[in-house]
Amino acid sequence: MRPSLNQNLWFDTLGEPITYRSALSADIHADVAIIGAGYSGLWSALRRFLLQVIDIT
């Protein structure tokens, strides 16, 4: 593994170019918004999914 002064291991081992996404073109509304893709975001999304109340009537 080569050392890098400007980036971290994740960037160095990504294997594809990073493509930046444009900003939202309009306002959006959401009951829940999970920001981030790390473990905190993952577990927050999973917990929210598992706690959904499903109305089957």
Tab-separated table of N, CA and C in Angstrom:
chain	number	residue	atom	x	y	z
A	1	MET	N	0.855	-1.167	0.000
A	1	MET	CA	0.000	0.000	0.000
A	1	MET	C	0.903	1.232	0.000
A	2	ARG	N	0.605	2.156	-0.861
A	2	ARG	CA	1.431	3.349	-0.943
A	2	ARG	C	0.914	4.437	0.002
A	3	PRO	N	1.802	5.147	0.664
A	3	PRO	CA	1.344	6.235	1.537
A	3	PRO	C	0.829	7.407	0.716
A	4	SER	N	-0.113	8.112	1.249
A	4	SER	CA	-0.681	9.273	0.565
A	4	SER	C	-0.776	10.425	1.548
A	5	LEU	N	-0.325	11.583	1.144
A	5	LEU	CA	-0.359	12.739	2.033
A	5	LEU	C	-1.690	13.466	1.976
A	6	ASN	N	-2.405	13.388	0.859
A	6	ASN	CA	-3.611	14.186	0.678
A	6	ASN	C	-4.908	13.401	0.842
A	7	GLN	N	-4.834	12.091	0.850
A	7	GLN	CA	-6.052	11.307	0.912
A	7	GLN	C	-5.904	10.204	1.950
A	8	ASN	N	-6.955	9.440	2.144
A	8	ASN	CA	-6.918	8.382	3.132
A	8	ASN	C	-7.017	7.016	2.462
A	9	LEU	N	-7.025	5.970	3.248
A	9	LEU	CA	-7.075	4.610	2.726
A	9	LEU	C	-8.309	4.387	1.848
A	10	TRP	N	-9.449	4.916	2.264
A	10	TRP	CA	-10.681	4.732	1.486
A	10	TRP	C	-10.514	5.293	0.082
A	11	PHE	N	-9.998	6.511	-0.035
A	11	PHE	CA	-9.777	7.106	-1.351
A	11	PHE	C	-8.738	6.327	-2.141
A	12	ASP	N	-7.670	5.922	-1.467
A	12	ASP	CA	-6.579	5.220	-2.151
A	12	ASP	C	-7.000	3.860	-2.688
A	13	THR	N	-7.973	3.210	-2.074
A	13	THR	CA	-8.379	1.858	-2.485
A	13	THR	C	-9.740	1.831	-3.166
A	14	LEU	N	-10.292	2.984	-3.488
A	14	LEU	CA	-11.629	3.054	-4.091
A	14	LEU	C	-11.691	2.334	-5.434
A	15	GLY	N	-10.704	2.521	-6.281
A	15	GLY	CA	-10.663	1.811	-7.552
A	15	GLY	C	-11.477	2.427	-8.673
A	16	GLU	N	-12.093	3.551	-8.440
A	16	GLU	CA	-12.864	4.235	-9.486
A	16	GLU	C	-12.823	5.728	-9.205
A	17	PRO	N	-13.038	6.542	-10.223
A	17	PRO	CA	-13.010	7.989	-9.983
A	17	PRO	C	-14.232	8.438	-9.181
A	18	ILE	N	-14.031	9.467	-8.403
A	18	ILE	CA	-15.136	10.025	-7.627
A	18	ILE	C	-15.924	10.962	-8.526
A	19	THR	N	-17.224	10.777	-8.570
A	19	THR	CA	-18.086	11.653	-9.346
A	19	THR	C	-18.932	12.467	-8.377
A	20	TYR	N	-18.849	13.768	-8.511
A	20	TYR	CA	-19.598	14.647	-7.635
A	20	TYR	C	-21.017	14.799	-8.158
A	21	ARG	N	-21.955	14.891	-7.254
A	21	ARG	CA	-23.360	15.040	-7.621
A	21	ARG	C	-23.769	16.489	-7.480
A	22	SER	N	-24.697	16.883	-8.317
A	22	SER	CA	-25.157	18.266	-8.262
A	22	SER	C	-26.080	18.466	-7.056
A	23	ALA	N	-26.251	19.704	-6.684
A	23	ALA	CA	-27.143	20.046	-5.577
A	23	ALA	C	-28.594	19.791	-5.988
A	24	LEU	N	-29.464	19.685	-5.010
A	24	LEU	CA	-30.886	19.516	-5.305
A	24	LEU	C	-31.388	20.720	-6.084
A	25	SER	N	-32.265	20.469	-7.023
A	25	SER	CA	-32.794	21.564	-7.835
A	25	SER	C	-34.057	22.166	-7.236
A	26	ALA	N	-34.592	21.552	-6.191
A	26	ALA	CA	-35.795	22.060	-5.535
A	26	ALA	C	-35.790	21.603	-4.077
A	27	ASP	N	-36.623	22.246	-3.273
A	27	ASP	CA	-36.764	21.822	-1.891
A	27	ASP	C	-37.467	20.476	-1.842
A	28	ILE	N	-37.096	19.646	-0.871
A	28	ILE	CA	-37.779	18.379	-0.671
A	28	ILE	C	-38.237	18.293	0.778
A	29	HIS	N	-39.214	17.468	1.034
A	29	HIS	CA	-39.733	17.264	2.380
A	29	HIS	C	-39.613	15.791	2.710
A	30	ALA	N	-39.188	15.502	3.941
A	30	ALA	CA	-39.026	14.118	4.371
A	30	ALA	C	-39.353	14.013	5.856
A	31	ASP	N	-39.922	12.899	6.252
A	31	ASP	CA	-40.160	12.642	7.666
A	31	ASP	C	-38.840	12.349	8.377
A	32	VAL	N	-37.967	11.629	7.698
A	32	VAL	CA	-36.667	11.264	8.260
A	32	VAL	C	-35.615	11.442	7.184
A	33	ALA	N	-34.496	12.032	7.546
A	33	ALA	CA	-33.366	12.159	6.632
A	33	ALA	C	-32.114	11.678	7.359
A	34	ILE	N	-31.474	10.675	6.807
A	34	ILE	CA	-30.253	10.148	7.398
A	34	ILE	C	-29.092	10.639	6.553
A	35	ILE	N	-28.225	11.401	7.195
A	35	ILE	CA	-27.085	11.996	6.515
A	35	ILE	C	-25.851	11.179	6.862
A	36	GLY	N	-25.175	10.701	5.851
A	36	GLY	CA	-23.950	9.943	6.089
A	36	GLY	C	-24.112	8.490	5.683
A	37	ALA	N	-22.999	7.888	5.371
A	37	ALA	CA	-23.020	6.500	4.920
A	37	ALA	C	-22.112	5.618	5.766
A	38	GLY	N	-21.749	6.104	6.937
A	38	GLY	CA	-20.920	5.304	7.833
A	38	GLY	C	-21.783	4.386	8.681
A	39	TYR	N	-21.178	3.844	9.710
A	39	TYR	CA	-21.921	2.928	10.575
A	39	TYR	C	-23.100	3.604	11.257
A	40	SER	N	-22.951	4.845	11.668
A	40	SER	CA	-24.062	5.551	12.323
A	40	SER	C	-25.253	5.697	11.383
A	41	GLY	N	-24.979	6.087	10.139
A	41	GLY	CA	-26.058	6.211	9.164
A	41	GLY	C	-26.689	4.868	8.839
A	42	LEU	N	-25.860	3.852	8.689
A	42	LEU	CA	-26.354	2.505	8.392
A	42	LEU	C	-27.272	2.001	9.499
A	43	TRP	N	-26.806	2.082	10.744
A	43	TRP	CA	-27.609	1.566	11.861
A	43	TRP	C	-28.845	2.419	12.100
A	44	SER	N	-28.760	3.713	11.862
A	44	SER	CA	-29.942	4.569	11.997
A	44	SER	C	-31.005	4.187	10.976
A	45	ALA	N	-30.587	3.958	9.741
A	45	ALA	CA	-31.536	3.562	8.697
A	45	ALA	C	-32.129	2.189	8.985
A	46	LEU	N	-31.304	1.247	9.409
A	46	LEU	CA	-31.802	-0.096	9.721
A	46	LEU	C	-32.780	-0.054	10.885
A	47	ARG	N	-32.436	0.675	11.931
A	47	ARG	CA	-33.319	0.775	13.102
A	47	ARG	C	-34.646	1.407	12.707
A	48	ARG	N	-34.596	2.458	11.918
A	48	ARG	CA	-35.820	3.117	11.466
A	48	ARG	C	-36.671	2.162	10.635
A	49	PHE	N	-36.030	1.403	9.776
A	49	PHE	CA	-36.749	0.438	8.946
A	49	PHE	C	-37.409	-0.635	9.802
A	50	LEU	N	-36.674	-1.160	10.778
A	50	LEU	CA	-37.204	-2.247	11.606
A	50	LEU	C	-38.306	-1.778	12.555
A	51	LEU	N	-38.351	-0.491	12.877
A	51	LEU	CA	-39.363	0.043	13.783
A	51	LEU	C	-40.595	0.577	13.066
A	52	GLN	N	-40.657	0.410	11.763
A	52	GLN	CA	-41.818	0.902	11.020
A	52	GLN	C	-43.087	0.215	11.506
A	53	VAL	N	-44.120	0.997	11.658
A	53	VAL	CA	-45.427	0.448	11.981
A	53	VAL	C	-46.175	0.279	10.667
A	54	ILE	N	-46.539	-0.933	10.368
A	54	ILE	CA	-47.197	-1.223	9.100
A	54	ILE	C	-48.685	-1.473	9.366
A	55	ASP	N	-49.498	-0.668	8.750
A	55	ASP	CA	-50.944	-0.807	8.885
A	55	ASP	C	-51.442	-1.818	7.872
A	56	ILE	N	-51.930	-2.966	8.339
A	56	ILE	CA	-52.372	-4.018	7.400
A	56	ILE	C	-53.880	-4.121	7.318
A	57	THR	N	-54.594	-3.120	7.877
A	57	THR	CA	-56.056	-3.183	7.829
A	57	THR	C	-56.592	-2.591	6.547
